[in-house]
Amino acid sequence: MSYVIQGETGDWEVVIGLEVHAQVISEAKLFSGASTKFGAEPNDQVSFVDAGFPGMLPVINEKAVEQAVRTGLGLKAQINHRSVFARKNYFYADLPQGYQISQYELPIVGHGTIILDMPDGSTREVGIERLHLEQDAGKSMHDQHPAKTFVDLNRSGVALMEIVSKPDMRTPEEAGAYLRKLRAILRYLGTCDGNMEEGSMRCDVNVSVRRPDEGFRTRCEIKNVNSVRFVMQAIEYEAKRHVEVYESGGKIEQETRLFDPSKGETRSLRTKENAHDYRYFPDPDLLPLEFDDAFVDGIRATLPELPDEKKQRFISDYGLSPYDATVLVFDKESAAYFEQVAEGRDGKAAANWVTTNLFGALNKLGKDIGESPVSAKQLGQLIDLISDGTLSGRLAKEVFEIMIETGDDPAKIVDERGMKQVTDTGAIEKAVDEVIAANPDKVAEVQGGKEKLLGWFTGQVMKATQGKANPQAVNDVLKKKILG
Amino acid sequence: MSKLTDLTITQAREGLTKGDFTARELTQAHIDAMEAHRGLNAFITETPDRALEQADAADVAIKSGDAGAMAGVPIGMKDLFCTEGVLTTAASHILDGFTPPYESTVSANLKKAGAVTLGKTNLDEFAMGSSNETSYYGPVKNPWKKQGDDADMVPGGSSGGSAAAVAGRLAIAATGTDTGGSIRQPAAFTGIVGLKPTYGRCSRYGIVAFASSLDQAGPMTRTVRDAAIMLGAMAGFDPKDSTSANVPVPDFEAALTGDIRGKTVGIPAEYRPDGLNAEVQAVWDKGVQMLKDAGATVVDISLPHTKYALPTYYIVAPAEASSNLARYDGVRFGLRVTDGVRSLDDMYMKTRGEGFGKEVRRRVLIGTYALSAGYYDAYYLKAQKVRTLIAQDFKKAFETCDVILTPTAPSAAFPVGAEVDDPITMYLNDVFTVPTSLAGLPGLSVPVDLDKDGLPMGLQLIGRPFDEETVLQVGDVMEKAAGFTHKPASVGA
């Protein structure tokens, strides 16, 4: 896919790199025992370590380390058996220690890869530069008091993984696909819930433009964009801004910018001259983080099947199209649902029912797969009723609608509402005879060679049987009776 | 019986066990001494009521026969240790009114061992200083004075309050912390014993941090045996401090066999620079002879990177301090200056400008500079490399010796005010102690003699990592040979 900005002076290519801050799923914070549950009262989940009290020392939470390694393995990345925590120094009211403990020169995870599934079914690889562990800061609240800022330290010290991509993306769509895929992987791994609205996944976007085949130009960083859609909008806006600046003879200055979703534009936050000097240095309160192969192997042994492998398996085992497979593996729950439906049944039919009918219905209801009124077992039963001839496709769709409304088993609905397909030839013959008797002229037309009209007869018979007749049987009887 | 305030831990333990006196009596005697000698300014906060409560608890424990190693022993607690419910200042204005809701591991360990805490001892602000003159609460005075001279002398620093309290018989022992010499140099200046253990031996949890990779707590006592007893009560692995070492705590007192035959003592050539104070040299020679006489072998060793230790220390320690002290920002505890403040940055600048003293501000600036973009490689990174070389020097030296003997400080105590305006001269006080700190090794200062002015002088014994036992064993022998029984003028006969 190519995305080119056609400027007045020629074509421009967009270069995009993303830094994602993913909140680690863990009971406790990165360096303290305080809880990380979302939604507690302000300053309810703060230890003296998180509040930066004198003499308090950080102690690494092993669970957070496991989660980072797990994520690294999920990104097919290099796991560094020795990494170093460093202090990033700056002053802010919601940064109690006056520094953030992060990783700088030696991160826990090195180079990796993410495969993007583009909407047209194609794939693209994006490199992962690194993943490192760091603490989150607290939250400043400027809207609680006319003159004061309130600080909530519940988030202070919560473990984050900063996942940095290489500048490998060239279109806003790729950036969107990257975020969706990364989120899917994190959710499969159970290392981050990927909830951008609650802030458990946040994104900094690096954007520059260049002439095709040219080296990288100056980039701007857009901080803290909090939805996939906004990330794509921000890139589009920022890339156009760069082109306009260059084409009017200007220069892009390296700077940090903010995205304003209401205006759909970015604006400068601070320029390079005003950039912080974070004075990184290894945190002397913490020893280098070291672990052996056995630690990594132990985590590797518990890795679930990830989206890419699942997709391949769905394609080869169930004969699905890459597109259907991509849609189904997008989240773990949908994939599991599908597999339960497909077990012992036709995979393609199962995929169709799940991706088209079920997803369509859930979309309308605004529910996700976990809240589906129709269980995988019930959907499987419905498919069984089609294959054993109890229901026609059309009837099955009606039954499905009722299942969505009531949550009832398909067999119960069929029984109670008498929606069984009529396969009894006697009953069908009777209905066919009545339709033939009522339409002698049309019978003649068919006999005269207009066989296409048979479809019309089928429709009439189906109508007369309230759709319950087996359409195949109706066809057969019609042919026999009219054409002999 | 000698005065209760003259007792060592060993003697107090014996007297308490035998019922010669109670912990309450012993504590009251020290409270009286503490109050009588307020002129020394050794304590920032006195806690006599708590002390008596703890003494009573110790008396109960002693009677029931389950007394800890420090049961009923009245000690001073350097005001760098956070103590639950007791004002903790680090001798800084910026910690005004800070009463920690938690207890440092070392002070908790001592409490568990039955120690009675008389109060919080004075120190250089944030432990930054070598004379205890940078304290917001005023300078501490050395109980010792030059013979025939009434001028106040400094007690050394930064654990000057602890040193003065122990030397002046206000407390039987005290805790200190040592980053570049803050236990050993004041011990030498006040004629007492001071031990900086191996980095990681004592937990740093709850100690107001100066330079995390160097800070180490240790005992300040009047005898080597007392130091061994007290270190045993302070030390131990602490999961709350990631740099605390998970090694067993030996019975340090059991190491004091009195026999050092077969031990090899190294004498580093580099600690004998041109212009070394002749009296310091004389005391050092005396120490060498004492150890030889006791049957130890003395060998010459080389620690070639010694001359880089002080500049290295004055990059590493301020760099860490500049970051460690960032949390004193007026937001959550301690001092907040709001007068004429119009923004958050304004509040930071005014609070930190007024809250930190001159020496602390100087070191924060040095450290910030050393870590700044463009300077990091030339200063901090280079210093770390030199630090590794210094540690390697010691490692190599310990292939040929068991312990190293050096002077503790380049001079005896100097008059209050003599060096305040000259930071470089002041920093040189730590020239013999800093290398040990950079290498994380145990260092023990033992009083050996008086100089011609009648001021005490100490020698330093340096050991292998986690080999405090040999250091104490040799120190004990040297102490006996030196027979240092002098008392400061303030104590009287």
Tab-separated table of C-alpha atoms in Angstrom, chain A residues 179-383:
chain	number	residue	atom	x	y	z
A	179	LEU	CA	-1.447	-0.515	17.449
A	180	ARG	CA	-4.289	-2.968	16.940
A	181	LYS	CA	-1.894	-5.853	16.451
A	182	LEU	CA	0.284	-4.891	19.407
A	183	ARG	CA	-2.802	-4.609	21.565
A	184	ALA	CA	-3.992	-8.034	20.392
A	185	ILE	CA	-0.633	-9.579	21.257
A	186	LEU	CA	-0.527	-7.939	24.692
A	187	ARG	CA	-4.048	-9.144	25.420
A	188	TYR	CA	-3.256	-12.672	24.256
A	189	LEU	CA	-0.232	-12.655	26.540
A	190	GLY	CA	-2.194	-11.185	29.436
A	191	THR	CA	0.516	-8.595	30.008
A	192	CYS	CA	-1.549	-5.444	29.363
A	193	ASP	CA	-5.292	-4.938	28.998
A	194	GLY	CA	-4.677	-2.538	26.103
A	195	ASN	CA	-7.397	-0.170	27.222
A	196	MET	CA	-6.490	3.158	25.651
A	197	GLU	CA	-9.481	4.999	27.113
A	198	GLU	CA	-8.503	4.162	30.688
A	199	GLY	CA	-4.939	5.071	29.841
A	200	SER	CA	-3.490	1.608	30.326
A	201	MET	CA	-2.084	1.910	26.815
A	202	ARG	CA	-0.809	5.291	25.620
A	203	CYS	CA	1.006	6.218	22.475
A	204	ASP	CA	3.662	8.756	21.474
A	205	VAL	CA	3.889	9.209	17.719
A	206	ASN	CA	7.038	10.178	15.848
A	207	VAL	CA	6.400	11.625	12.403
A	208	SER	CA	8.606	12.970	9.641
A	209	VAL	CA	8.301	13.209	5.871
A	210	ARG	CA	10.850	12.782	3.126
A	211	ARG	CA	11.264	12.489	-0.579
A	212	PRO	CA	11.130	8.897	-1.762
A	213	ASP	CA	14.633	7.332	-1.515
A	214	GLU	CA	15.896	10.122	0.708
A	215	GLY	CA	17.343	9.710	4.235
A	216	PHE	CA	15.298	10.535	7.344
A	217	ARG	CA	14.412	14.151	7.980
A	218	THR	CA	13.717	15.860	11.309
A	219	ARG	CA	10.904	14.254	13.257
A	220	CYS	CA	8.365	15.626	15.661
A	221	GLU	CA	7.007	13.674	18.587
A	222	ILE	CA	3.321	13.850	19.358
A	223	LYS	CA	2.803	12.921	23.000
A	224	ASN	CA	0.134	10.864	24.681
A	225	VAL	CA	-2.355	10.196	21.918
A	226	ASN	CA	-5.089	8.056	23.426
A	227	SER	CA	-6.926	6.241	20.645
A	228	VAL	CA	-6.060	4.446	17.430
A	229	ARG	CA	-8.214	6.850	15.469
A	230	PHE	CA	-6.502	9.904	16.979
A	231	VAL	CA	-3.090	8.410	16.234
A	232	MET	CA	-4.059	8.100	12.563
A	233	GLN	CA	-5.530	11.599	12.483
A	234	ALA	CA	-2.496	13.070	14.206
A	235	ILE	CA	-0.139	11.468	11.678
A	236	GLU	CA	-2.176	12.726	8.755
A	237	TYR	CA	-2.244	16.250	10.120
A	238	GLU	CA	1.394	16.297	11.157
A	239	ALA	CA	2.677	14.898	7.856
A	240	LYS	CA	0.726	17.519	5.906
A	241	ARG	CA	2.102	20.216	8.179
A	242	HIS	CA	5.652	19.087	7.486
A	243	VAL	CA	5.063	19.116	3.734
A	244	GLU	CA	3.586	22.596	3.911
A	245	VAL	CA	6.511	23.878	5.957
A	246	TYR	CA	9.070	22.366	3.595
A	247	GLU	CA	7.294	23.504	0.462
A	248	SER	CA	7.033	27.061	1.709
A	249	GLY	CA	10.810	27.042	2.208
A	250	GLY	CA	10.685	26.505	5.970
A	251	LYS	CA	12.438	24.108	8.307
A	252	ILE	CA	10.961	21.556	10.678
A	253	GLU	CA	12.373	21.901	14.173
A	254	GLN	CA	12.617	18.845	16.336
A	255	GLU	CA	9.989	19.328	19.012
A	256	THR	CA	7.372	17.718	21.186
A	257	ARG	CA	3.772	18.358	20.161
A	258	LEU	CA	0.297	17.642	21.474
A	259	PHE	CA	-2.703	16.395	19.506
A	260	ASP	CA	-5.965	18.241	20.042
A	261	PRO	CA	-8.744	15.804	19.119
A	262	SER	CA	-11.447	18.475	19.071
A	263	LYS	CA	-9.606	20.475	16.416
A	264	GLY	CA	-7.917	17.508	14.792
A	265	GLU	CA	-4.565	19.287	14.853
A	266	THR	CA	-1.222	19.164	16.639
A	267	ARG	CA	0.432	22.068	18.398
A	268	SER	CA	3.859	22.675	19.861
A	269	LEU	CA	4.429	21.712	23.500
A	270	ARG	CA	8.154	22.380	23.790
A	271	THR	CA	10.985	22.897	21.373
A	272	LYS	CA	14.350	21.166	21.383
A	273	GLU	CA	15.972	24.128	23.134
A	274	ASN	CA	13.523	23.715	25.977
A	275	ALA	CA	13.836	19.933	26.058
A	276	HIS	CA	14.639	18.444	29.454
A	277	ASP	CA	18.143	17.197	30.127
A	278	TYR	CA	17.062	14.067	31.969
A	279	ARG	CA	20.567	13.304	33.266
A	280	TYR	CA	20.052	9.554	33.000
A	281	PHE	CA	22.358	7.443	35.141
A	282	PRO	CA	22.155	3.899	36.496
A	283	ASP	CA	19.973	3.791	39.622
A	284	PRO	CA	22.352	3.031	42.492
A	285	ASP	CA	19.465	1.744	44.609
A	286	LEU	CA	18.995	-1.211	42.276
A	287	LEU	CA	21.392	-3.874	41.150
A	288	PRO	CA	21.455	-4.746	37.446
A	289	LEU	CA	18.487	-6.966	36.637
A	290	GLU	CA	19.822	-10.420	35.843
A	291	PHE	CA	18.183	-13.769	35.144
A	292	ASP	CA	19.150	-17.030	33.500
A	293	ASP	CA	17.875	-19.154	30.620
A	294	ALA	CA	15.766	-21.237	32.968
A	295	PHE	CA	13.775	-18.153	33.975
A	296	VAL	CA	13.086	-17.279	30.347
A	297	ASP	CA	12.365	-20.887	29.384
A	298	GLY	CA	9.918	-21.185	32.257
A	299	ILE	CA	7.998	-18.201	30.885
A	300	ARG	CA	8.285	-19.431	27.297
A	301	ALA	CA	6.668	-22.708	28.348
A	302	THR	CA	3.541	-20.872	29.453
A	303	LEU	CA	3.146	-18.724	26.330
A	304	PRO	CA	-0.257	-19.056	24.684
A	305	GLU	CA	-0.699	-19.492	20.945
A	306	LEU	CA	-0.364	-15.974	19.555
A	307	PRO	CA	-2.455	-14.288	16.844
A	308	ASP	CA	-0.040	-14.988	13.971
A	309	GLU	CA	0.261	-18.698	14.719
A	310	LYS	CA	-3.442	-18.998	15.335
A	311	LYS	CA	-4.185	-17.293	12.044
A	312	GLN	CA	-1.952	-19.740	10.168
A	313	ARG	CA	-3.593	-22.669	11.909
A	314	PHE	CA	-7.082	-21.387	11.120
A	315	ILE	CA	-6.109	-21.069	7.475
A	316	SER	CA	-4.561	-24.529	7.248
A	317	ASP	CA	-6.844	-26.477	9.610
A	318	TYR	CA	-10.192	-24.904	8.869
A	319	GLY	CA	-9.574	-23.749	5.319
A	320	LEU	CA	-10.382	-20.140	6.196
A	321	SER	CA	-9.462	-17.189	4.042
A	322	PRO	CA	-6.626	-15.022	5.433
A	323	TYR	CA	-9.181	-12.271	5.887
A	324	ASP	CA	-11.594	-14.378	7.972
A	325	ALA	CA	-8.712	-15.816	9.954
A	326	THR	CA	-7.396	-12.312	10.713
A	327	VAL	CA	-10.797	-11.150	11.854
A	328	LEU	CA	-11.261	-14.186	14.084
A	329	VAL	CA	-7.869	-14.058	15.771
A	330	PHE	CA	-8.145	-10.351	16.479
A	331	ASP	CA	-9.022	-11.191	20.020
A	332	LYS	CA	-8.484	-14.334	21.977
A	333	GLU	CA	-12.127	-14.687	23.002
A	334	SER	CA	-13.453	-14.518	19.436
A	335	ALA	CA	-10.899	-17.072	18.333
A	336	ALA	CA	-11.849	-19.409	21.160
A	337	TYR	CA	-15.542	-18.914	20.402
A	338	PHE	CA	-14.990	-19.729	16.782
A	339	GLU	CA	-13.008	-22.852	17.590
A	340	GLN	CA	-15.754	-24.110	19.850
A	341	VAL	CA	-18.324	-23.545	17.115
A	342	ALA	CA	-16.106	-25.118	14.463
A	343	GLU	CA	-15.265	-28.220	16.447
A	344	GLY	CA	-16.542	-31.213	14.503
A	345	ARG	CA	-18.298	-28.946	12.018
A	346	ASP	CA	-17.480	-27.248	8.755
A	347	GLY	CA	-14.908	-24.547	9.561
A	348	LYS	CA	-15.889	-22.191	6.790
A	349	ALA	CA	-19.570	-22.331	7.761
A	350	ALA	CA	-18.637	-21.730	11.401
A	351	ALA	CA	-16.413	-18.782	10.404
A	352	ASN	CA	-19.231	-17.336	8.326
A	353	TRP	CA	-21.733	-17.537	11.118
A	354	VAL	CA	-19.327	-16.013	13.610
A	355	THR	CA	-17.868	-13.210	11.490
A	356	THR	CA	-21.035	-12.250	9.620
A	357	ASN	CA	-24.066	-13.057	11.717
A	358	LEU	CA	-22.738	-13.065	15.233
A	359	PHE	CA	-20.325	-10.125	14.931
A	360	GLY	CA	-23.021	-8.191	13.043
A	361	ALA	CA	-25.553	-8.802	15.794
A	362	LEU	CA	-23.084	-7.998	18.566
A	363	ASN	CA	-22.086	-4.809	16.807
A	364	LYS	CA	-25.699	-3.736	16.686
A	365	LEU	CA	-26.099	-4.502	20.378
A	366	GLY	CA	-22.809	-2.805	21.232
A	367	LYS	CA	-21.686	-5.925	23.071
A	368	ASP	CA	-18.443	-7.783	22.875
A	369	ILE	CA	-18.002	-11.486	22.447
A	370	GLY	CA	-17.816	-12.122	26.172
A	371	GLU	CA	-21.340	-10.726	26.542
A	372	SER	CA	-22.833	-12.595	23.604
A	373	PRO	CA	-26.391	-13.777	24.301
A	374	VAL	CA	-25.706	-16.766	22.066
A	375	SER	CA	-23.114	-19.180	23.351
A	376	ALA	CA	-20.683	-20.976	21.058
A	377	LYS	CA	-22.430	-24.221	21.945
A	378	GLN	CA	-25.810	-22.824	20.875
A	379	LEU	CA	-24.426	-21.467	17.612
A	380	GLY	CA	-22.925	-24.909	16.962
A	381	GLN	CA	-26.334	-26.516	17.579
A	382	LEU	CA	-27.888	-24.118	15.098
A	383	ILE	CA	-25.363	-25.103	12.445
